[in-house]
DNA sequence: TCGACCCCTTCTGTATACATTCGGTGGGGT
DNA sequence: ACCCCACCGAATGTATACAGAAGGGGTCGA
């Protein structure tokens, strides 16, 4: 993967003098993918500004394309577009985070229950291989890859469930969860899930939809619990933090 | 509401010679709203082309704004954007329609059950007044308004439930349902629901979440059943339709 | 010294000009 | 008569030029 765009990048890399590549259409797709990945992987953190000119020169295109991509990201709730101010990586509030998790519990529990009724051994195998990759990333303490794979696992569940509409919802929710984690996770914690993903697979193997939904609900509450803790720490009370010396 | 844009409108209405109104920002919001309404109200039907130039002149803005609006509508699944071909009002397939209803059952049943736990008499009153308006539209056989109000009812339920994320999902699903109805409803039918909306309110009055969810599920299945019928009629078999004369 | 106002820079918002692609049409060849 | 190819028009895709807003810094005045 070539250079991920940082916010104020060394912009003096012309990259394509307008005649290098045929670049006709589908360029914005690639650029969207790169910025999306950079946000999801926490290479660009919440509230960071996404300046149009900087991105345009970084990717070697005009602001037109960048604006299109930014608007798409805004609709995906990964970017806040503030009129006359610019684009910023979204910074979901605590309340918003709560609602995202509530929505995930609703949607994903339904999906996993539905999936249990139709899942094939083949599909379970695919999920298991994702789980194995996740375990590998855990072993190598590759935090970024693990977060990525954890999201992929949920997304694969949604895909296999066979409802494209709801899969779209899950994709958005998983992305937003990644932002929430970037904002609110306590730095040390999160040896989370992993075994819970395994539990979900077990329930699917037994074709026990109710159990699968129960495990999923527990799993999501678990993730949220690890994060909601950050509710307090974020409100720094300066008067207690910096006590008068007197 | 001023002139709704039709596809190939009388484009010779300059409307604003670039100096009439201050128009700085939030114009696209208005244009989005107008096109959105035109699609939802079936003034523009599925598969109709939305030509950029025609819309631009109709609204007195440049293609830039129109393109922005079209892309937003595309993300909302109301418009299909075909590269190098243009924008068309979305034409959801039968399978897509099925999935939209399945998603609605999932999401809205959860929401209404959640709402039952927190709803106030005031809020029930607001729902009741929407129901009354709907009854009025039914009495006056104002089909368009009735469809609109029916959607509003579901959207209001989602709003009151207090989860903005899921409310967004419902909004998208209700919009798409409107497209589906435009495509697949049998022309004569649909004296549907109405009483079922009333049933939902009754369940909420009793604060009976389980019942409310049950009624909602039944309601949505009912709507879908009236439409899925169109599955057959759409496959016209010419060899039976045009029998040889002899 | 402090505050208010104005200019100036920098960025976003919009319009316009240019490039490219697609489909249709007409002419020529087989 | 049919098919193929090349041109042409129309609409989309992209870049650029221009206008407007917001924030900062500096200067002038009290």
GROMACS .gro file of N, CA, C and O (backbone and C1' of nucleotides) in nm, chain B residues 51-52 63 67 83-86, chain D residues 10-15 20-21:
model
   88
  297UNK      N    1  -3.093   1.431  -1.569
  297UNK     CA    2  -2.984   1.492  -1.644
  297UNK      C    3  -2.930   1.614  -1.571
  297UNK      O    4  -3.007   1.701  -1.528
  298UNK      N    5  -2.800   1.621  -1.564
  298UNK     CA    6  -2.738   1.726  -1.485
  298UNK      C    7  -2.771   1.865  -1.538
  298UNK      O    8  -2.812   1.953  -1.462
  309UNK      N    9  -2.383   2.286  -1.263
  309UNK     CA   10  -2.382   2.141  -1.250
  309UNK      C   11  -2.311   2.096  -1.123
  309UNK      O   12  -2.340   1.988  -1.069
  313UNK      N   13  -2.450   1.788  -0.913
  313UNK     CA   14  -2.372   1.665  -0.897
  313UNK      C   15  -2.360   1.629  -0.749
  313UNK      O   16  -2.369   1.511  -0.712
  329UNK      N   17  -2.163   0.517  -1.420
  329UNK     CA   18  -2.048   0.593  -1.470
  329UNK      C   19  -2.061   0.622  -1.619
  329UNK      O   20  -2.092   0.533  -1.699
  330UNK      N   21  -2.036   0.744  -1.654
  330UNK     CA   22  -2.039   0.789  -1.793
  330UNK      C   23  -2.176   0.781  -1.859
  330UNK      O   24  -2.187   0.802  -1.979
  331UNK      N   25  -2.276   0.745  -1.778
  331UNK     CA   26  -2.411   0.735  -1.834
  331UNK      C   27  -2.504   0.837  -1.770
  331UNK      O   28  -2.589   0.895  -1.836
  332UNK      N   29  -2.489   0.855  -1.642
  332UNK     CA   30  -2.572   0.953  -1.575
  332UNK      C   31  -2.644   0.900  -1.454
  332UNK      O   32  -2.619   0.789  -1.408
  532DA       P   33  -2.636   1.782  -3.009
  532DA     O5'   34  -2.654   1.705  -2.872
  532DA     C5'   35  -2.687   1.565  -2.876
  532DA     C4'   36  -2.649   1.502  -2.745
  532DA     C3'   37  -2.658   1.595  -2.624
  532DA     O3'   38  -2.709   1.525  -2.514
  532DA     C1'   39  -2.444   1.504  -2.635
  533DA       P   40  -2.780   1.609  -2.392
  533DA     O5'   41  -2.727   1.536  -2.261
  533DA     C5'   42  -2.715   1.394  -2.257
  533DA     C4'   43  -2.591   1.357  -2.181
  533DA     C3'   44  -2.573   1.436  -2.051
  533DA     O3'   45  -2.574   1.350  -1.939
  533DA     C1'   46  -2.370   1.424  -2.173
  534DT       P   47  -2.550   1.410  -1.792
  534DT     O5'   48  -2.409   1.347  -1.757
  534DT     C5'   49  -2.391   1.207  -1.762
  534DT     C4'   50  -2.244   1.171  -1.760
  534DT     C3'   51  -2.173   1.203  -1.627
  534DT     O3'   52  -2.086   1.094  -1.596
  534DT     C1'   53  -2.060   1.308  -1.803
  535DG       P   54  -2.006   1.097  -1.461
  535DG     O5'   55  -1.861   1.151  -1.503
  535DG     C5'   56  -1.765   1.057  -1.553
  535DG     C4'   57  -1.628   1.121  -1.556
  535DG     C3'   58  -1.577   1.169  -1.420
  535DG     O3'   59  -1.439   1.136  -1.409
  535DG     C1'   60  -1.578   1.349  -1.571
  536DT       P   61  -1.358   1.159  -1.279
  536DT     O5'   62  -1.283   1.296  -1.309
  536DT     C5'   63  -1.189   1.302  -1.416
  536DT     C4'   64  -1.137   1.442  -1.431
  536DT     C3'   65  -1.082   1.506  -1.303
  536DT     O3'   66  -0.942   1.518  -1.317
  536DT     C1'   67  -1.214   1.659  -1.432
  537DA       P   68  -0.853   1.585  -1.203
  537DA     O5'   69  -0.838   1.733  -1.257
  537DA     C5'   70  -0.794   1.752  -1.391
  537DA     C4'   71  -0.797   1.899  -1.429
  537DA     C3'   72  -0.727   1.994  -1.332
  537DA     O3'   73  -0.642   2.081  -1.407
  537DA     C1'   74  -0.950   2.067  -1.372
  542DG       P   75  -1.880   3.754  -0.422
  542DG     O5'   76  -1.880   3.679  -0.282
  542DG     C5'   77  -1.940   3.551  -0.273
  542DG     C4'   78  -1.894   3.483  -0.144
  542DG     C3'   79  -1.892   3.577  -0.022
  542DG     O3'   80  -1.953   3.511   0.086
  542DG     C1'   81  -1.683   3.469  -0.047
  543DA       P   82  -1.989   3.595   0.218
  543DA     O5'   83  -1.921   3.505   0.331
  543DA     C5'   84  -1.937   3.364   0.326
  543DA     C4'   85  -1.836   3.297   0.419
  543DA     C3'   86  -1.826   3.363   0.557
  543DA     O3'   87  -1.820   3.262   0.655
  543DA     C1'   88  -1.614   3.359   0.452
   0.00000   0.00000   0.00000
